[in-house]
Structures are given as C-alpha cells and as structure tokens.
mmCIF file of C-alpha atoms in Angstrom:
data_model
loop_
_atom_site.group_PDB
_atom_site.id
_atom_site.type_symbol
_atom_site.label_atom_id
_atom_site.label_comp_id
_atom_site.label_asym_id
_atom_site.label_seq_id
_atom_site.Cartn_x
_atom_site.Cartn_y
_atom_site.Cartn_z
ATOM 1 C CA ASP D 901 35.734 58.530 -134.011
ATOM 2 C CA ILE D 902 38.815 58.630 -131.805
ATOM 3 C CA GLN D 903 38.136 59.451 -128.153
ATOM 4 C CA MET D 904 40.563 61.429 -125.992
ATOM 5 C CA THR D 905 40.603 60.553 -122.285
ATOM 6 C CA GLN D 906 42.442 62.696 -119.760
ATOM 7 C CA SER D 907 43.332 61.748 -116.221
ATOM 8 C CA PRO D 908 42.986 62.819 -113.559
ATOM 9 C CA SER D 909 40.046 65.172 -113.995
ATOM 10 C CA SER D 910 41.425 67.296 -111.180
ATOM 11 C CA LEU D 911 44.410 67.403 -108.898
ATOM 12 C CA SER D 912 45.733 69.418 -106.005
ATOM 13 C CA ALA D 913 49.470 69.756 -105.465
ATOM 14 C CA SER D 914 51.893 71.919 -103.535
ATOM 15 C CA VAL D 915 54.050 74.653 -104.975
ATOM 16 C CA GLY D 916 57.239 73.054 -106.257
ATOM 17 C CA ASP D 917 55.676 69.621 -106.812
ATOM 18 C CA ARG D 918 56.067 67.679 -110.036
ATOM 19 C CA VAL D 919 52.686 67.298 -111.714
ATOM 20 C CA THR D 920 51.807 64.788 -114.436
ATOM 21 C CA ILE D 921 48.671 64.729 -116.559
ATOM 22 C CA THR D 922 47.876 61.857 -118.890
ATOM 23 C CA CYS D 923 45.974 61.828 -122.180
ATOM 24 C CA ARG D 924 45.036 58.620 -123.945
ATOM 25 C CA ALA D 925 43.720 58.302 -127.489
ATOM 26 C CA SER D 926 41.431 55.389 -128.335
ATOM 27 C CA GLN D 927 43.442 54.863 -131.557
ATOM 28 C CA GLY D 928 46.904 55.919 -132.643
ATOM 29 C CA ILE D 929 47.346 59.551 -133.618
ATOM 30 C CA SER D 930 51.130 59.545 -134.185
ATOM 31 C CA ASN D 931 52.373 62.740 -132.513
ATOM 32 C CA TYR D 932 49.476 65.022 -133.518
ATOM 33 C CA LEU D 933 48.751 65.948 -129.925
ATOM 34 C CA ALA D 934 48.554 69.437 -128.444
ATOM 35 C CA TRP D 935 48.214 70.670 -124.879
ATOM 36 C CA TYR D 936 46.387 73.865 -123.938
ATOM 37 C CA GLN D 937 46.198 75.813 -120.701
ATOM 38 C CA GLN D 938 43.060 77.744 -119.806
ATOM 39 C CA LYS D 939 43.074 80.000 -116.783
ATOM 40 C CA PRO D 940 39.717 80.957 -115.250
ATOM 41 C CA GLY D 941 37.853 83.395 -117.474
ATOM 42 C CA LYS D 942 40.594 83.423 -120.078
ATOM 43 C CA VAL D 943 41.159 82.198 -123.620
ATOM 44 C CA PRO D 944 42.916 78.830 -124.054
ATOM 45 C CA LYS D 945 46.639 79.072 -124.695
ATOM 46 C CA LEU D 946 48.749 76.613 -126.661
ATOM 47 C CA LEU D 947 51.502 75.112 -124.510
ATOM 48 C CA ILE D 948 52.811 72.144 -126.486
ATOM 49 C CA TYR D 949 52.318 70.812 -130.015
ATOM 50 C CA THR D 950 53.452 67.680 -131.835
ATOM 51 C CA ALA D 951 53.306 66.027 -128.418
ATOM 52 C CA SER D 952 56.596 67.447 -127.144
ATOM 53 C CA THR D 953 57.403 70.789 -128.817
ATOM 54 C CA LEU D 954 57.186 73.739 -126.454
ATOM 55 C CA GLN D 955 55.344 76.735 -127.903
ATOM 56 C CA SER D 956 57.413 79.914 -127.960
ATOM 57 C CA GLY D 957 57.291 81.798 -124.678
ATOM 58 C CA VAL D 958 56.054 78.886 -122.581
ATOM 59 C CA PRO D 959 58.155 78.277 -119.444
ATOM 60 C CA SER D 960 60.540 75.331 -119.636
ATOM 61 C CA ARG D 961 58.970 73.700 -116.558
ATOM 62 C CA PHE D 962 56.285 72.464 -118.963
ATOM 63 C CA SER D 963 57.107 69.409 -121.049
ATOM 64 C CA GLY D 964 55.249 66.849 -123.103
ATOM 65 C CA SER D 965 55.958 63.322 -124.187
ATOM 66 C CA GLY D 966 54.372 60.369 -125.908
ATOM 67 C CA SER D 967 53.365 59.055 -129.292
ATOM 68 C CA GLY D 968 50.668 56.837 -130.692
ATOM 69 C CA THR D 969 48.006 56.551 -127.996
ATOM 70 C CA ASP D 970 49.598 57.626 -124.707
ATOM 71 C CA PHE D 971 50.736 61.140 -123.906
ATOM 72 C CA THR D 972 51.873 63.059 -120.844
ATOM 73 C CA LEU D 973 52.068 66.695 -119.830
ATOM 74 C CA THR D 974 54.486 67.363 -116.984
ATOM 75 C CA ILE D 975 54.968 70.477 -114.904
ATOM 76 C CA SER D 976 58.356 69.972 -113.274
ATOM 77 C CA SER D 977 57.846 72.458 -110.442
ATOM 78 C CA LEU D 978 54.298 73.697 -109.949
ATOM 79 C CA GLN D 979 53.935 77.471 -109.593
ATOM 80 C CA PRO D 980 50.933 79.467 -108.336
ATOM 81 C CA GLU D 981 50.412 80.904 -111.821
ATOM 82 C CA ASP D 982 49.932 77.376 -113.195
ATOM 83 C CA VAL D 983 46.487 77.121 -111.601
ATOM 84 C CA ALA D 984 44.354 76.362 -114.644
ATOM 85 C CA THR D 985 42.539 73.669 -116.566
ATOM 86 C CA TYR D 986 44.653 71.756 -119.061
ATOM 87 C CA TYR D 987 43.290 70.155 -122.220
ATOM 88 C CA CYS D 988 44.811 67.770 -124.713
ATOM 89 C CA GLN D 989 43.643 67.747 -128.330
ATOM 90 C CA LYS D 990 44.192 65.409 -131.258
ATOM 91 C CA TYR D 991 44.701 67.202 -134.537
ATOM 92 C CA ASN D 992 45.715 64.505 -136.988
ATOM 93 C CA SER D 993 42.305 64.490 -138.674
ATOM 94 C CA VAL D 994 38.713 65.515 -138.095
ATOM 95 C CA PRO D 995 37.050 65.441 -135.668
ATOM 96 C CA LEU D 996 39.643 67.546 -133.802
ATOM 97 C CA THR D 997 38.651 66.189 -130.400
ATOM 98 C CA PHE D 998 39.662 67.644 -127.052
ATOM 99 C CA GLY D 999 40.139 65.703 -123.864
ATOM 100 C CA GLY D 1000 37.804 66.409 -120.972
ATOM 101 C CA GLY D 1001 40.298 68.601 -119.135
ATOM 102 C CA THR D 1002 42.332 68.438 -115.947
ATOM 103 C CA LYS D 1003 41.846 71.124 -113.327
ATOM 104 C CA VAL D 1004 45.051 71.891 -111.431
ATOM 105 C CA GLU D 1005 44.881 73.588 -108.050
ATOM 106 C CA ILE D 1006 47.379 74.502 -105.356
ATOM 107 C CA LYS D 1007 47.179 72.585 -102.108
ATOM 108 C CA GLU Z 584 50.428 91.143 -135.210
ATOM 109 C CA VAL Z 585 47.964 88.283 -135.399
ATOM 110 C CA GLN Z 586 44.456 89.145 -134.211
ATOM 111 C CA LEU Z 587 41.173 87.280 -134.328
ATOM 112 C CA VAL Z 588 38.059 89.185 -133.276
ATOM 113 C CA GLU Z 589 34.740 87.403 -132.955
ATOM 114 C CA SER Z 590 31.351 89.077 -133.014
ATOM 115 C CA GLY Z 591 27.714 88.209 -133.545
ATOM 116 C CA GLY Z 592 26.870 86.443 -130.323
ATOM 117 C CA GLY Z 593 23.766 87.187 -128.334
ATOM 118 C CA LEU Z 594 20.524 85.903 -126.883
ATOM 119 C CA VAL Z 595 18.336 83.882 -129.218
ATOM 120 C CA GLN Z 596 15.255 81.725 -128.757
ATOM 121 C CA PRO Z 597 15.366 77.983 -129.367
ATOM 122 C CA GLY Z 598 14.933 77.323 -133.085
ATOM 123 C CA GLY Z 599 16.453 80.659 -133.999
ATOM 124 C CA SER Z 600 19.535 81.551 -136.011
ATOM 125 C CA LEU Z 601 22.746 83.536 -135.536
ATOM 126 C CA ARG Z 602 25.752 84.265 -137.673
ATOM 127 C CA LEU Z 603 29.071 84.577 -135.886
ATOM 128 C CA SER Z 604 31.960 86.430 -137.498
ATOM 129 C CA CYS Z 605 35.694 86.215 -136.936
ATOM 130 C CA ALA Z 606 37.644 89.126 -138.387
ATOM 131 C CA VAL Z 607 41.296 88.249 -138.845
ATOM 132 C CA SER Z 608 44.401 90.389 -139.215
ATOM 133 C CA GLY Z 609 48.039 89.374 -139.507
ATOM 134 C CA PHE Z 610 47.500 86.363 -141.784
ATOM 135 C CA SER Z 611 45.203 85.255 -144.584
ATOM 136 C CA VAL Z 612 42.203 83.057 -143.830
ATOM 137 C CA SER Z 613 42.280 81.774 -147.407
ATOM 138 C CA THR Z 614 45.622 80.011 -146.935
ATOM 139 C CA ASN Z 615 45.071 78.644 -143.431
ATOM 140 C CA TYR Z 616 42.852 76.157 -141.663
ATOM 141 C CA MET Z 617 40.308 78.060 -139.580
ATOM 142 C CA SER Z 618 38.182 76.513 -136.860
ATOM 143 C CA TRP Z 619 35.394 77.251 -134.426
ATOM 144 C CA VAL Z 620 35.611 75.837 -130.893
ATOM 145 C CA ARG Z 621 32.967 76.288 -128.198
ATOM 146 C CA GLN Z 622 32.783 76.010 -124.441
ATOM 147 C CA ALA Z 623 29.488 75.598 -122.624
ATOM 148 C CA PRO Z 624 29.245 77.198 -119.171
ATOM 149 C CA GLY Z 625 31.420 75.268 -116.724
ATOM 150 C CA LYS Z 626 32.321 72.668 -119.355
ATOM 151 C CA GLY Z 627 35.326 71.764 -121.475
ATOM 152 C CA LEU Z 628 36.373 72.722 -124.974
ATOM 153 C CA GLU Z 629 34.455 71.267 -127.921
ATOM 154 C CA TRP Z 630 35.589 71.465 -131.522
ATOM 155 C CA VAL Z 631 32.725 72.648 -133.763
ATOM 156 C CA SER Z 632 33.811 73.212 -137.375
ATOM 157 C CA VAL Z 633 36.830 73.653 -139.621
ATOM 158 C CA ILE Z 634 37.346 75.116 -143.076
ATOM 159 C CA TYR Z 635 40.362 74.085 -145.105
ATOM 160 C CA SER Z 636 42.387 76.416 -147.283
ATOM 161 C CA GLY Z 637 40.938 74.596 -150.277
ATOM 162 C CA GLY Z 638 37.421 75.309 -149.058
ATOM 163 C CA ASN Z 639 36.411 71.893 -147.693
ATOM 164 C CA THR Z 640 34.464 72.072 -144.467
ATOM 165 C CA TYR Z 641 33.830 69.586 -141.663
ATOM 166 C CA ASP Z 642 31.531 69.808 -138.659
ATOM 167 C CA ALA Z 643 31.147 68.029 -135.348
ATOM 168 C CA ASP Z 644 28.259 65.577 -135.193
ATOM 169 C CA SER Z 645 26.614 67.771 -132.533
ATOM 170 C CA VAL Z 646 26.098 70.610 -135.045
ATOM 171 C CA LYS Z 647 26.041 68.779 -138.368
ATOM 172 C CA GLY Z 648 23.202 69.983 -140.564
ATOM 173 C CA ARG Z 649 22.605 73.026 -138.366
ATOM 174 C CA CYS Z 650 25.881 74.968 -138.580
ATOM 175 C CA THR Z 651 27.891 76.041 -141.608
ATOM 176 C CA ILE Z 652 31.394 77.473 -141.589
ATOM 177 C CA SER Z 653 32.407 79.769 -144.439
ATOM 178 C CA ARG Z 654 34.821 82.577 -145.200
ATOM 179 C CA HIS Z 655 35.066 85.779 -147.170
ATOM 180 C CA ASN Z 656 38.594 86.025 -148.490
ATOM 181 C CA SER Z 657 38.622 89.732 -149.353
ATOM 182 C CA LYS Z 658 37.224 90.630 -145.923
ATOM 183 C CA ASN Z 659 39.617 88.117 -144.327
ATOM 184 C CA THR Z 660 36.733 86.926 -142.181
ATOM 185 C CA VAL Z 661 35.406 83.521 -141.178
ATOM 186 C CA TYR Z 662 31.760 82.904 -140.324
ATOM 187 C CA LEU Z 663 29.684 80.350 -138.482
ATOM 188 C CA GLN Z 664 26.033 80.297 -139.533
ATOM 189 C CA MET Z 665 24.043 78.631 -136.784
ATOM 190 C CA ASN Z 666 20.454 77.528 -137.456
ATOM 191 C CA SER Z 667 17.854 75.575 -135.474
ATOM 192 C CA LEU Z 668 19.609 76.595 -132.287
ATOM 193 C CA ARG Z 669 19.116 74.508 -129.169
ATOM 194 C CA VAL Z 670 19.519 75.300 -125.483
ATOM 195 C CA GLU Z 671 22.585 73.045 -125.479
ATOM 196 C CA ASP Z 672 24.279 75.316 -128.041
ATOM 197 C CA THR Z 673 24.691 77.916 -125.295
ATOM 198 C CA ALA Z 674 28.426 78.529 -125.074
ATOM 199 C CA VAL Z 675 31.325 80.857 -125.668
ATOM 200 C CA TYR Z 676 32.348 80.410 -129.295
ATOM 201 C CA TYR Z 677 36.011 80.856 -130.148
ATOM 202 C CA CYS Z 678 37.557 81.291 -133.549
ATOM 203 C CA ALA Z 679 41.019 79.720 -133.895
ATOM 204 C CA ARG Z 680 43.713 79.413 -136.531
ATOM 205 C CA GLY Z 681 44.399 75.747 -137.102
ATOM 206 C CA GLY Z 682 43.020 72.416 -138.197
ATOM 207 C CA PRO Z 683 44.286 68.975 -139.219
ATOM 208 C CA GLY Z 684 48.054 68.971 -138.866
ATOM 209 C CA SER Z 685 48.092 72.438 -137.320
ATOM 210 C CA SER Z 686 47.424 73.104 -133.641
ATOM 211 C CA TYR Z 687 45.571 76.194 -132.408
ATOM 212 C CA ALA Z 688 48.291 78.736 -131.749
ATOM 213 C CA SER Z 689 46.014 81.745 -132.181
ATOM 214 C CA TRP Z 690 42.564 82.266 -130.662
ATOM 215 C CA GLY Z 691 40.021 85.035 -130.582
ATOM 216 C CA GLN Z 692 38.598 86.350 -127.332
ATOM 217 C CA GLY Z 693 35.284 84.543 -127.870
ATOM 218 C CA THR Z 694 31.679 85.569 -128.380
ATOM 219 C CA THR Z 695 28.836 84.359 -126.171
ATOM 220 C CA VAL Z 696 25.738 82.659 -127.531
ATOM 221 C CA ILE Z 697 22.800 82.126 -125.188
ATOM 222 C CA VAL Z 698 19.883 80.066 -126.413
ATOM 223 C CA SER Z 699 16.925 80.543 -124.123
ATOM 224 C CA SER Z 700 13.211 81.271 -124.223
#
C-alpha cells in the first residue's frame, strides 16, 4: 500500500507568515491528492483537490502544488482563523490513505 | 442542499456490534462513491470503507472482516455494520461523499463509538 507522509507534524508561525506543508507519497499518485483543514472539534473541510484546485469558497491565500509523489500546501499569509490541523489524502485508488496531519498554531 | 447525518454510535463492550447509519439528502447514494472515515481521540483521520456506485466495497486492513459497508438506495442511506468491536475502534465515525477519483467534499457531523468494558 502507498504511504502518505506529511511534514512537519506541527509548526508555529506568526500572523502574515508564509506557511508550507509537505506531503510525500511512497509511490506516484498522479495528481489525486486532496488537502483538508480540521479546526478543533469540527468536521474536516476540503480545501484543495487534484493537488492544486481550490475548493469553492476557500480563501485564495491557500494553494497547492505537486504531482507524482511530492505535494505542497501553502498558506501565503497566515491568519488567526487558519489555526487547525491539515491533512493530505491520496484518492487515486484504495486504500484512500490520509497523511498523519500537520498542526498549525500562531506564534 | 447536501446533507449527511450519521447516527447509531454509542457505548459498546469489546466483542460487541453496532450499525452506523448515514442518511443523505441532496444527492443519490446509489450513483456516488460513499465512504466512512474515523478519527480516534486525539489522533488523525483514518479511511475505513468505501462503497462504489456499482456496489463494490473495500475496507481498510484494520477493519477487514469485521466491518461491512452497505447502502439502501430507496432510503438514500449508507450503513457501516461493525462486529467484533475492539477498544481501538473507539473513534468519531464520519460519513463522506467520495472515493477513488473523487475527494471528500461533503461530510457528516460524525457519530461517536466508544468500545469499553
């Protein structure tokens, strides 16, 4: 099975900082990569699909890139409301594995 | 409006069974991939099961042989039958629209399963 590895597992940054989260697949998954945001106590929310397509209603400070095995989620200017845990997920085929998550906090 | 509403969670002893339900409105479960995803307390998201529009089902290794996903088309509801429950199955279980080739754009609010003696 393909493993999904996120890094870092947590980060602390200042408001306005550029934040980058990485997701690596152990084998190529083309662009079948999604990013989700989960705020404390809330349901996960789809941010990005097909590696770089912004879900409707998601602020443009979020962006995604990558293909094959290496993917990136970028928050161009971190806002207080972005405090959350972010997960990547491969969805090319079963198993539909999630990464371990990256917890983002404000410094 | 798309809505997914889970129910059926609760407290169960190890070795016991539960059936979770996900009642859907706004789209048809029979023509979409439908999945179950769980989250243990303080842990990350874990994919559990998926049912294809054609009826094929696939399960994570962690629940294979113990959990079965199914659907009732006329009730527009998806189920997760969970047998031989273990302490490590304790989690919030989410129903989501999506599967291979289709990310999870819609989620239910979750239902909590606690396996404890």
